[in-house]
Coordinates of C-alpha atoms and ligand atoms in Angstrom, one line a residue:
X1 CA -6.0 21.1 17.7
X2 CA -8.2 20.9 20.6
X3 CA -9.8 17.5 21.9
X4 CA -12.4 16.3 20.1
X5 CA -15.6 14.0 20.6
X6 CA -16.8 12.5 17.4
X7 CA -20.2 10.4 18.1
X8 CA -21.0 8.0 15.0
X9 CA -24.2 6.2 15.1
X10 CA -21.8 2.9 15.1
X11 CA -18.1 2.1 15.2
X12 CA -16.4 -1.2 14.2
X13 CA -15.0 -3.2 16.7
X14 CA -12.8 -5.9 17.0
X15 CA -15.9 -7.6 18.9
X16 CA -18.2 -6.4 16.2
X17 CA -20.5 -2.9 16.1
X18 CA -20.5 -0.7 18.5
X19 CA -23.4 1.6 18.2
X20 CA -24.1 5.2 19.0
X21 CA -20.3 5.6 20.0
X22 CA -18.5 8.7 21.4
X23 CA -14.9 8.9 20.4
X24 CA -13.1 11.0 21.8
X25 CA -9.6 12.1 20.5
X26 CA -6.6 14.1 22.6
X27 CA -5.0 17.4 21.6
X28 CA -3.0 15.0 19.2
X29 CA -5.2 12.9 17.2
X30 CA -5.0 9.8 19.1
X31 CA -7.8 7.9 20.8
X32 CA -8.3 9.0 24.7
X33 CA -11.8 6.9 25.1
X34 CA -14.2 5.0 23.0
X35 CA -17.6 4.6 24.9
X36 CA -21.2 4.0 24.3
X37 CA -22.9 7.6 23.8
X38 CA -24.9 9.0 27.3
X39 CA -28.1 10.8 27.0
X40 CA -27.6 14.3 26.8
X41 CA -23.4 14.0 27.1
X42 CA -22.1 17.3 25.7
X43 CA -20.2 16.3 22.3
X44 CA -18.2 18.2 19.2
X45 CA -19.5 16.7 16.2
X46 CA -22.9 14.3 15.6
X47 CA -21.5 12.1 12.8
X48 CA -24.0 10.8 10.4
X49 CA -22.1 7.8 9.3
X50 CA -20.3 4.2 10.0
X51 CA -16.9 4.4 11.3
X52 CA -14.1 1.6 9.7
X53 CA -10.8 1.4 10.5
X54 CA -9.0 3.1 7.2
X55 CA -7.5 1.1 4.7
X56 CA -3.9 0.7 4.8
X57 CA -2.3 0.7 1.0
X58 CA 0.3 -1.7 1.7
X59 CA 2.6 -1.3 -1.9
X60 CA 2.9 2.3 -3.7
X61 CA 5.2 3.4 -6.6
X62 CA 3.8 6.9 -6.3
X63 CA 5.7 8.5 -9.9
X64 CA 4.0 5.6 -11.9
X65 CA 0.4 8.0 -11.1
X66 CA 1.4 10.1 -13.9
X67 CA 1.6 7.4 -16.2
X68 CA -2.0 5.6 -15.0
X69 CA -3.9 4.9 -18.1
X70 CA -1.2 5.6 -20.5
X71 CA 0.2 2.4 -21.4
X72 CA -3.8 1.3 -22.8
X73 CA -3.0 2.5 -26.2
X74 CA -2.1 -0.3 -28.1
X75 CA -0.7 0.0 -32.0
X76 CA -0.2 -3.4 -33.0
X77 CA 2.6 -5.1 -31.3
X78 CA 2.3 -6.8 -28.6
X79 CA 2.3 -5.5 -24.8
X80 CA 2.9 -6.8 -21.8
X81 CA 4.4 -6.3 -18.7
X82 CA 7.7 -5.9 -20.4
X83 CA 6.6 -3.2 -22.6
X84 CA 4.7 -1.5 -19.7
X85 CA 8.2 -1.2 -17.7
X86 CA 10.1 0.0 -20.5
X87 CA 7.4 3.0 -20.3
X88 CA 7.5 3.2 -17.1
X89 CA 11.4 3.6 -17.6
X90 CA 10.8 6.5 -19.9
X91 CA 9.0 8.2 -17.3
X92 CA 11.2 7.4 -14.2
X93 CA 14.1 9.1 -16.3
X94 CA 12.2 12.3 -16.0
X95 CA 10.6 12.8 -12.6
X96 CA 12.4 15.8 -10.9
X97 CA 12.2 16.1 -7.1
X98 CA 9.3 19.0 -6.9
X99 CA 7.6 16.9 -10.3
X100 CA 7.5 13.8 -7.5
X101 CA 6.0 16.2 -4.7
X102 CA 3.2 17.2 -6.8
X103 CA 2.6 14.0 -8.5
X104 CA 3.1 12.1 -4.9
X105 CA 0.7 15.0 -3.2
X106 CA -2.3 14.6 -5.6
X107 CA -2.4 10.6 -5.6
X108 CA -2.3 10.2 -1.4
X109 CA -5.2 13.4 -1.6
X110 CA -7.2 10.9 -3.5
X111 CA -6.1 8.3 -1.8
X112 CA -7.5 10.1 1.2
X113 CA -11.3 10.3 -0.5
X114 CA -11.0 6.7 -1.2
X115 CA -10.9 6.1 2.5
X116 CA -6.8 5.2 2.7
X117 CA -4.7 7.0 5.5
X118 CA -1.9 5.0 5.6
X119 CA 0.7 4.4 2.3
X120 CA 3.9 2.3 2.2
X121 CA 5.8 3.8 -0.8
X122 CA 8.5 1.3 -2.5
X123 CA 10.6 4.0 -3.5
X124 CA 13.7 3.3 -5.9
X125 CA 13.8 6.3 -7.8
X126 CA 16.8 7.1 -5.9
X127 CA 19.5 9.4 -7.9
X128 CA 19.5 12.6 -10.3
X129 CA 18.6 11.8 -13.8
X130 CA 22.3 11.2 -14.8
X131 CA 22.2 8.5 -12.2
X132 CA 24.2 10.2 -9.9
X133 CA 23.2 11.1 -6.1
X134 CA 21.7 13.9 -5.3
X135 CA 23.6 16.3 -3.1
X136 CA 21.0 15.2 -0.4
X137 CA 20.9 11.9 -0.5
X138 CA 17.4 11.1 0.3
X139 CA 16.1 14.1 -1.8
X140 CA 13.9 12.2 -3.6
X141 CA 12.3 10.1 -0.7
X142 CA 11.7 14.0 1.3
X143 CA 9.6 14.9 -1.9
X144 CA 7.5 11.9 -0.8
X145 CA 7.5 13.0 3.1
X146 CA 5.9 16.0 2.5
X147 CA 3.3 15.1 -0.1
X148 CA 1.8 12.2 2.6
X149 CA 2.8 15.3 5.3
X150 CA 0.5 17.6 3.0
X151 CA -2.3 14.9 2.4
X152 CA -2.6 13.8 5.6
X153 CA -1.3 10.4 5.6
X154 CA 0.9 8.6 7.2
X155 CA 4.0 7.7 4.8
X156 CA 6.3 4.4 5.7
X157 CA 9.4 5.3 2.8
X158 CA 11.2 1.9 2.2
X159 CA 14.0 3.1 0.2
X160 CA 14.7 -0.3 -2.1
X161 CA 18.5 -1.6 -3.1
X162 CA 18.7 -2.2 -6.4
X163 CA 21.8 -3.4 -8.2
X164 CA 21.3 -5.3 -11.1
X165 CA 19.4 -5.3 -14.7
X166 CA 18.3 -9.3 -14.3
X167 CA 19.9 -12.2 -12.3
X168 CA 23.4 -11.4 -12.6
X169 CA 23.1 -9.0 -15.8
X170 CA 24.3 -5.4 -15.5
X171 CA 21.8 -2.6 -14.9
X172 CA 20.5 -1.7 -18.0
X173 CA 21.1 2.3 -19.0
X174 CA 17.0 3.4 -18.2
X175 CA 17.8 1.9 -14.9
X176 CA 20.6 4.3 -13.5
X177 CA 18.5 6.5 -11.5
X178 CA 17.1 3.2 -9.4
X179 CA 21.1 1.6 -8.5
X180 CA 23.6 1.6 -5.7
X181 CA 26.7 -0.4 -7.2
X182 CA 27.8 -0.2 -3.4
X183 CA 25.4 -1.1 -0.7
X184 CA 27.2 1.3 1.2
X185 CA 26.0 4.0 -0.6
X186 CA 22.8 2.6 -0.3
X187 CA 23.0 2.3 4.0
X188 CA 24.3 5.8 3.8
X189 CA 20.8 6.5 1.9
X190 CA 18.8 4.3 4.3
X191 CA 20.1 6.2 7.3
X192 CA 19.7 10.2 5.4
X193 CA 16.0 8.8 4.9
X194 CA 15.5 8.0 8.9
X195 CA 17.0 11.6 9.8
X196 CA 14.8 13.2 7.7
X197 CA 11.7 11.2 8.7
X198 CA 12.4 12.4 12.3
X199 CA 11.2 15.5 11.6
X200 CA 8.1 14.3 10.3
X201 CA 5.2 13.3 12.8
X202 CA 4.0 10.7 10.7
X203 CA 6.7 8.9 9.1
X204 CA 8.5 5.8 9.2
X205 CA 11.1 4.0 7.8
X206 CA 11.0 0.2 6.3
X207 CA 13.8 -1.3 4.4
X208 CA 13.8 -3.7 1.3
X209 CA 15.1 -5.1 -2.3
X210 CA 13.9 -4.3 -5.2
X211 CA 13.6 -8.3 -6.3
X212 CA 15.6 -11.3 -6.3
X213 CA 16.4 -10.0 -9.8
X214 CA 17.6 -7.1 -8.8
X215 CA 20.3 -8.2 -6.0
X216 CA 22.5 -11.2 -5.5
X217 CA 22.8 -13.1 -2.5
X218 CA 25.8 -11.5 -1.0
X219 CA 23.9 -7.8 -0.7
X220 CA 20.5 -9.2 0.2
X221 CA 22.1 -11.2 3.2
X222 CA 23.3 -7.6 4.4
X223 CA 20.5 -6.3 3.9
X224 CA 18.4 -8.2 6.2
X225 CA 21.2 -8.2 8.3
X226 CA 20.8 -4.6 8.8
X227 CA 17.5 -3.7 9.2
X228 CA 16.1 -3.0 13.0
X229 CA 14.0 -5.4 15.1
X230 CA 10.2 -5.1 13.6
X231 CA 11.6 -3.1 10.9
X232 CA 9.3 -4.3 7.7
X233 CA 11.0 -5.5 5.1
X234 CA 9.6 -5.7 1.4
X235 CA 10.8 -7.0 -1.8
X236 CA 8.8 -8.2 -5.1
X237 CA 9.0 -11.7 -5.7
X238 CA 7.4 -13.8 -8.7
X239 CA 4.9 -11.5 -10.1
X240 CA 5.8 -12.7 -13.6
X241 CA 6.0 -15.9 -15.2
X242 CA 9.2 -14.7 -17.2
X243 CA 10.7 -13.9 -13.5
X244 CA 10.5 -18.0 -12.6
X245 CA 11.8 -19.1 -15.5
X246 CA 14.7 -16.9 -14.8
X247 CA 15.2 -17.9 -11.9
X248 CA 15.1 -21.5 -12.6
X249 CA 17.5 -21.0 -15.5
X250 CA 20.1 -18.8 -13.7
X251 CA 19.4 -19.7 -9.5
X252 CA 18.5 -22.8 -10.2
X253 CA 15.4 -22.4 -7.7
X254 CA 12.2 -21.0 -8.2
X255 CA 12.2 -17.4 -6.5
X256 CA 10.6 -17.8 -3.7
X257 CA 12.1 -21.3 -3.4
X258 CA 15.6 -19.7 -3.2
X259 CA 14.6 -16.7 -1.2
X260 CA 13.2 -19.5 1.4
X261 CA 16.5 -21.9 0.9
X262 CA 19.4 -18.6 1.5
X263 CA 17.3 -16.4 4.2
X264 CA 15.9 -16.5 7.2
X265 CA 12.5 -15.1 6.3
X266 CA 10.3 -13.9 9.0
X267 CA 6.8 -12.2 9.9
X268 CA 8.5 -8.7 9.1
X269 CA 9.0 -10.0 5.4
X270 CA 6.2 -8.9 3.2
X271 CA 6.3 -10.7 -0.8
X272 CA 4.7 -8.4 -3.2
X273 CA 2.8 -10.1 -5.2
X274 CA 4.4 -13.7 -4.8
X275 CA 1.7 -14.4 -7.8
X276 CA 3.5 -17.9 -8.7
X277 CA 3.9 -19.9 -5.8
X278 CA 3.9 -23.8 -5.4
X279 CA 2.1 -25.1 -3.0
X280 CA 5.5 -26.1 -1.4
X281 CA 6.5 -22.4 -1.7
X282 CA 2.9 -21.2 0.3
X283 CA 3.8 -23.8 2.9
X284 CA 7.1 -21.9 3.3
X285 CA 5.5 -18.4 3.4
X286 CA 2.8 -20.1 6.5
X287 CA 5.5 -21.5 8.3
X288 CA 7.5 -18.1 8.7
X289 CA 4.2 -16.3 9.2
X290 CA 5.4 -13.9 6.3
X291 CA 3.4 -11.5 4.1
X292 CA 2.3 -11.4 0.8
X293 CA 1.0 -8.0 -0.5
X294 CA -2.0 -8.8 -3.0
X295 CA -2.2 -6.1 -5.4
X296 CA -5.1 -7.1 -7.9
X297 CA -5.9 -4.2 -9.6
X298 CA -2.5 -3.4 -11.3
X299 CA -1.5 -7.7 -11.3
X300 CA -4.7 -7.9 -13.6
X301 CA -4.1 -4.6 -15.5
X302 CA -0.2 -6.0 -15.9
X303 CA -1.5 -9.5 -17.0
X304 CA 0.6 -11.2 -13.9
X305 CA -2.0 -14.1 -12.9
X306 CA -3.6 -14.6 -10.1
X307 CA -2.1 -15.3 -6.4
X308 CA -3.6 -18.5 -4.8
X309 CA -5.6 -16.8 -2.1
X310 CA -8.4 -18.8 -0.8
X311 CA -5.8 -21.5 -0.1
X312 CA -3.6 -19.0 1.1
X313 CA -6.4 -17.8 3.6
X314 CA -8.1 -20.7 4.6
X315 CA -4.5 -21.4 6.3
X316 CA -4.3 -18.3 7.8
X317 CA -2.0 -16.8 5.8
X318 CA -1.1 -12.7 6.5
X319 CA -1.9 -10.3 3.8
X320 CA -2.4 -6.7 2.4
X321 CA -3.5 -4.6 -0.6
X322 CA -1.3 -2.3 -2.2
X323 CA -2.1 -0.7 -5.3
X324 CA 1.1 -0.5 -6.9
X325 CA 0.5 1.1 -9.9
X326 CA -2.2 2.7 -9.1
X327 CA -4.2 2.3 -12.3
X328 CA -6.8 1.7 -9.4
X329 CA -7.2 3.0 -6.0
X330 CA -9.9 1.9 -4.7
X331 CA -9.5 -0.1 -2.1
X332 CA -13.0 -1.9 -1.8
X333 CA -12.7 -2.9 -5.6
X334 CA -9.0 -4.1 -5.1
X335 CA -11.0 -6.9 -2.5
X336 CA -13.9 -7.8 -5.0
X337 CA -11.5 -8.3 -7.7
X338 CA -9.5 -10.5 -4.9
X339 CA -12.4 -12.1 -4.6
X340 CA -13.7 -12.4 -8.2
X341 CA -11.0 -13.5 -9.5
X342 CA -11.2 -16.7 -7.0
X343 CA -15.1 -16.9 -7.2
X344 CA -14.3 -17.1 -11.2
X345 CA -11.8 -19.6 -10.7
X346 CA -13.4 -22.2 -8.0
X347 CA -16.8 -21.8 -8.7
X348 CA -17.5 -21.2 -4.9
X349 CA -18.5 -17.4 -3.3
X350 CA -17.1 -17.9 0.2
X351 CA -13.3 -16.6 -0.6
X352 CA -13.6 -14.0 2.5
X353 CA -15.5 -16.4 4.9
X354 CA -12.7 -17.1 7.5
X355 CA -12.6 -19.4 10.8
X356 CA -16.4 -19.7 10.7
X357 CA -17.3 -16.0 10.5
X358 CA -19.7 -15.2 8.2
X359 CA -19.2 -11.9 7.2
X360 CA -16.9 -12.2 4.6
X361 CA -16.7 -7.9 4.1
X362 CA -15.6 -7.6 7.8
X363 CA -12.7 -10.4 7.5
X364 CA -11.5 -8.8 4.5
X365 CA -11.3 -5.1 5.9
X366 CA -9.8 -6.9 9.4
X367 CA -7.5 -9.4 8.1
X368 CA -5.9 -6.2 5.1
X369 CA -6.1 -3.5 7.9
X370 CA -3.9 -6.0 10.0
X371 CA -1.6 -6.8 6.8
X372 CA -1.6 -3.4 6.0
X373 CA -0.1 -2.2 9.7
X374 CA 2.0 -5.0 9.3
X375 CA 3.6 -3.9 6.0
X376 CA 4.2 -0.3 7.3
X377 CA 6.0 -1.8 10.7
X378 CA 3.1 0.0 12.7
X379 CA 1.4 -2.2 15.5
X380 CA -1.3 -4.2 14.1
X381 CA -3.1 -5.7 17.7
X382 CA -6.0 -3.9 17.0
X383 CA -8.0 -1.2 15.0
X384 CA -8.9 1.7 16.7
X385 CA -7.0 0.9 19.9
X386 CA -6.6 3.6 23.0
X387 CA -3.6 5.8 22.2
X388 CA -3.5 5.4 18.6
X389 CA -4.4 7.4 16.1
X390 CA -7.7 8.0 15.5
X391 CA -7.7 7.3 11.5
X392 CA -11.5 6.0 10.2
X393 CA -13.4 6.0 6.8
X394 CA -16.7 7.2 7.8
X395 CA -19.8 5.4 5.6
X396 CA -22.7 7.7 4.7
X397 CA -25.7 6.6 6.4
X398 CA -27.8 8.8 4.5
X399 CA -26.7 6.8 1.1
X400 CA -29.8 5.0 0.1
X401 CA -28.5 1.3 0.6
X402 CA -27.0 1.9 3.6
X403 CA -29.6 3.7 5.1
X404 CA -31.9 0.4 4.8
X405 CA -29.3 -1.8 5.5
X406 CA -29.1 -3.5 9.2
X407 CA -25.6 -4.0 10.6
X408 CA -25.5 -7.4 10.2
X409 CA -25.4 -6.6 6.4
X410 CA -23.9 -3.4 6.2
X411 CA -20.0 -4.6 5.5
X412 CA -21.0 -6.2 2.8
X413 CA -23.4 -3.9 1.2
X414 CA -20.1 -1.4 1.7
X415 CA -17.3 -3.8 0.1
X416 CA -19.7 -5.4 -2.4
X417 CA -22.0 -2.7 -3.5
X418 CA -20.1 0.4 -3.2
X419 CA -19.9 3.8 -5.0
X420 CA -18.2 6.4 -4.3
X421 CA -20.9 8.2 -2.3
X422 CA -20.9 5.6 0.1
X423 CA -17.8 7.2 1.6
X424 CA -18.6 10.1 3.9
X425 CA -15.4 11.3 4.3
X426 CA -12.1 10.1 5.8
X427 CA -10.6 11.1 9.2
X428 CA -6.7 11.4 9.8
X429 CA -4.8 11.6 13.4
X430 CA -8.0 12.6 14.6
X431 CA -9.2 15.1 12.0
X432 CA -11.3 14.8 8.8
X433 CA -9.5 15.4 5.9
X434 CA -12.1 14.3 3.4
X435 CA -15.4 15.6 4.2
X436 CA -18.3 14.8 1.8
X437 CA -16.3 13.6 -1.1
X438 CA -13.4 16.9 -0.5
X439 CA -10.3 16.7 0.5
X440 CA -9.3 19.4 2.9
X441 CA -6.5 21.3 0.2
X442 CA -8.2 19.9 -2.7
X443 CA -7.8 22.8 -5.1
X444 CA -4.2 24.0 -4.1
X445 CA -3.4 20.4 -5.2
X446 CA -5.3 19.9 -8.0
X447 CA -3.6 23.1 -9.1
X448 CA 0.0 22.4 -8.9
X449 CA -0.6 18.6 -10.3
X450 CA -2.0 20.1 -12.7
X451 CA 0.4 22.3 -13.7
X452 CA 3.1 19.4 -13.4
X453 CA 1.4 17.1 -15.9
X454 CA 1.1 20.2 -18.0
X455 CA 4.7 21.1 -17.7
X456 CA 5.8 17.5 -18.3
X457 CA 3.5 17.0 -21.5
X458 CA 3.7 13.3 -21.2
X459 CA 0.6 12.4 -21.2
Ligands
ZN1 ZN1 5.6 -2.8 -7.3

């Protein structure tokens, strides 16, 4: 690729709007100068559009796509999330390594339209479907290289140790393709996953536990113990209220209580979803200046509850948005439902308004872009900074609302009157790979998705 100068009729700053900004991008993508636009400067592309920094998708299980929408179809007995996972067993039983690929490939493409360009994948789905490892190791995690590779994102893999069925209960038969009795095997794992992600321009490698279900003590103290310096470190913690009572009954603690009490949590920790919390535990989470990763579409589709936020933010709390499940992925509804669901809860409309700034849309896209950076171990000083990537979602200005919309109003008109039209396209590493609504390789992997879903006739 040769260098590139992109001028937008505005750009998002950590200051605020730039407008009419030249950006112009090196041979590799990244950002060699971001200035205000000179009369009659030569330039590659006259962009008719807002640039934000991209969203981040902080929390992925990339097989569970195939199932999206599935589990809706309700005959009588009850459903929860217990009934959910056992269908979402079924279907990790199945998944071969090229079924992931195509499955993976298709949900970061649209992922891509939806304005994301970076996904951290917690990946368990570790072994052959007889529960034994593949001849290469990491087989499974490579299928998910190369789909992010293909769609343009950038991947962080966190392959995720998983041991047990419940707190000290074996691992349950559906569950042998997730387990490493010996976290051994598992390091061995971690480290074929880092090899292979070295040939790979953009991807990373984070490290993390499946749940404090899902690992005792002993393992989870290695664990930490072995990942790297600014390594990012995830693990799911009290999404469900079954999950405290558990804990209570068997740990004596509730789980983030006991995760707090036996580890040295730090900023590179990121909770997913950390739904139940105390206010004791959320003054344990601020202290350490740890993560949670909010994932509202598929907590509310799961029936979890609803994470504390606005106290959480008001304190300054670090988070993210993943989408988990992915029975959404849209990354502007995943912060009005955030929102929503507090609005609907406190009566007040100010959830996003944050150290007396008033434009709620721009702390939310800030404060999750930063969250999201953090949760893929990536540098998270600022958006759009000199020798990064250059990685935007680029607004339509020609979309009715936002062509009457002044600056001062046109982050909120984005988050909280959006359709899809709104997004222009989406640029990756300094190239778009959305343009109007199209990903770059759109049909090729429509096609072979396609053909997956038709092959494995589960849905
Ligand atoms: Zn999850």
């Amino acid at each position: 690729m040769k260098s590139q100068k992109y001028l937008f009729k505005a750009l998002l700053t950590p200051e605020g709007w730039l407008e009419q900004t030249v950006v112009t991008v090196d041979s590799l993508g990244k950002i060699e100068s971001i200035k205000q636009y000179i009369a009659d400067e030569t330039i590659d592309e006259r962009v008719e559009g807002y640039a934000l920094p991209s969203f981040q998708n902080a929390h992925s299980h990339a097989f569970q796509y195939a199932m999206a929408g599935l589990a809706e179809y309700h005959e009588g007995q009850t459903d929860d999330f217990w009934s959910w996972r056992n269908a979402m067993y079924d279907l990790a039983l199945r998944v071969s390594p090229e079924q992931l690929e195509a499955i993976a490939t298709q949900l970061y493409a649209q992922m891509a339209c939806m304005g994301y360009t970076a996904v951290a994948e917690f990946h368990y789905l570790h072994h052959q479907h007889n529960g034994k490892p593949f001849e290469n190791t990491s087989e499974m995690g490579q299928s998910l290289m190369r789909a992010a590779q293909r769609a343009g994102l950038h991947l962080t893999l966190i392959p995720i140790l998983y041991q047990q069925g419940g707190i000290h209960q074996p691992p349950t038969e559906k569950q042998r393709r997730f387990i490493h009795a010996d976290i051994e095997d598992f390091f061995t794992l971690i480290e074929s996953s880092k090899q292979a992600s070295s040939t790979f321009e953009r991807v990373n490698i984070g490290i993390g536990a499946h749940s404090i279900r899902s690992v005792n003590l002993d393992p989870l103290s290695r664990l930490v113990a072995y990942r790297l310096p600014n390594q990012a470190f995830h693990i799911h913690i009290a999404e469900q209220l079954k999950e405290v009572e558990d804990a209570q009954r068997n740990l004596r603690q509730r789980p983030v209580e006991w995760l707090f009490s036996n580890i040295e949590v730090d900023q590179h920790f990121h909770l997913v979803h950390a739904t139940h919390i105390t206010a004791k535990e959320m003054e344990m989470i601020l202290t350490s200046r740890a993560n949670v990763v909010i994932c509202p579409s598929t907590e509310a589709n799961l029936g979890d509850g609803i994470f504390p936020f606005n106290a959480f933010y008001a304190k300054n709390g670090n988070w993210s948005i993943g989408t988990d499940s992915h029975i959404g992925l849209n990354h502007l509804e995943e912060l009005r439902w955030l929102d929503y669901g507090q609005r609907l809860i406190h009566h007040q409309r100010t959830s996003f308004i944050h150290q007396g700034q008033p434009d709620g849309a721009q702390n939310a896209l800030i404060s999750s872009w930063k969250g999201g950076r953090n949760a893929m171990g990536l540098s998270a000083a600022h958006f759009f900074e000199i020798g990064d990537y250059f990685d935007a979602v680029v607004i339509d200005a020609s979309e009715p609302l936002i062509a009457t919309t002044s600056l001062k109003h046109l982050c909120n008109t984005v988050l909280y009157a959006q359709n899809q039209s709104m997004i222009y396209g989406t640029i990756s590493a300094g190239k778009w790979i959305v343009k109007q609504g199209k990903h770059q390789y759109a049909e090729s992997i429509k096609k072979n998705f396609v053909e997956t879903i038709r092959k494995m006739a589960n849905r």
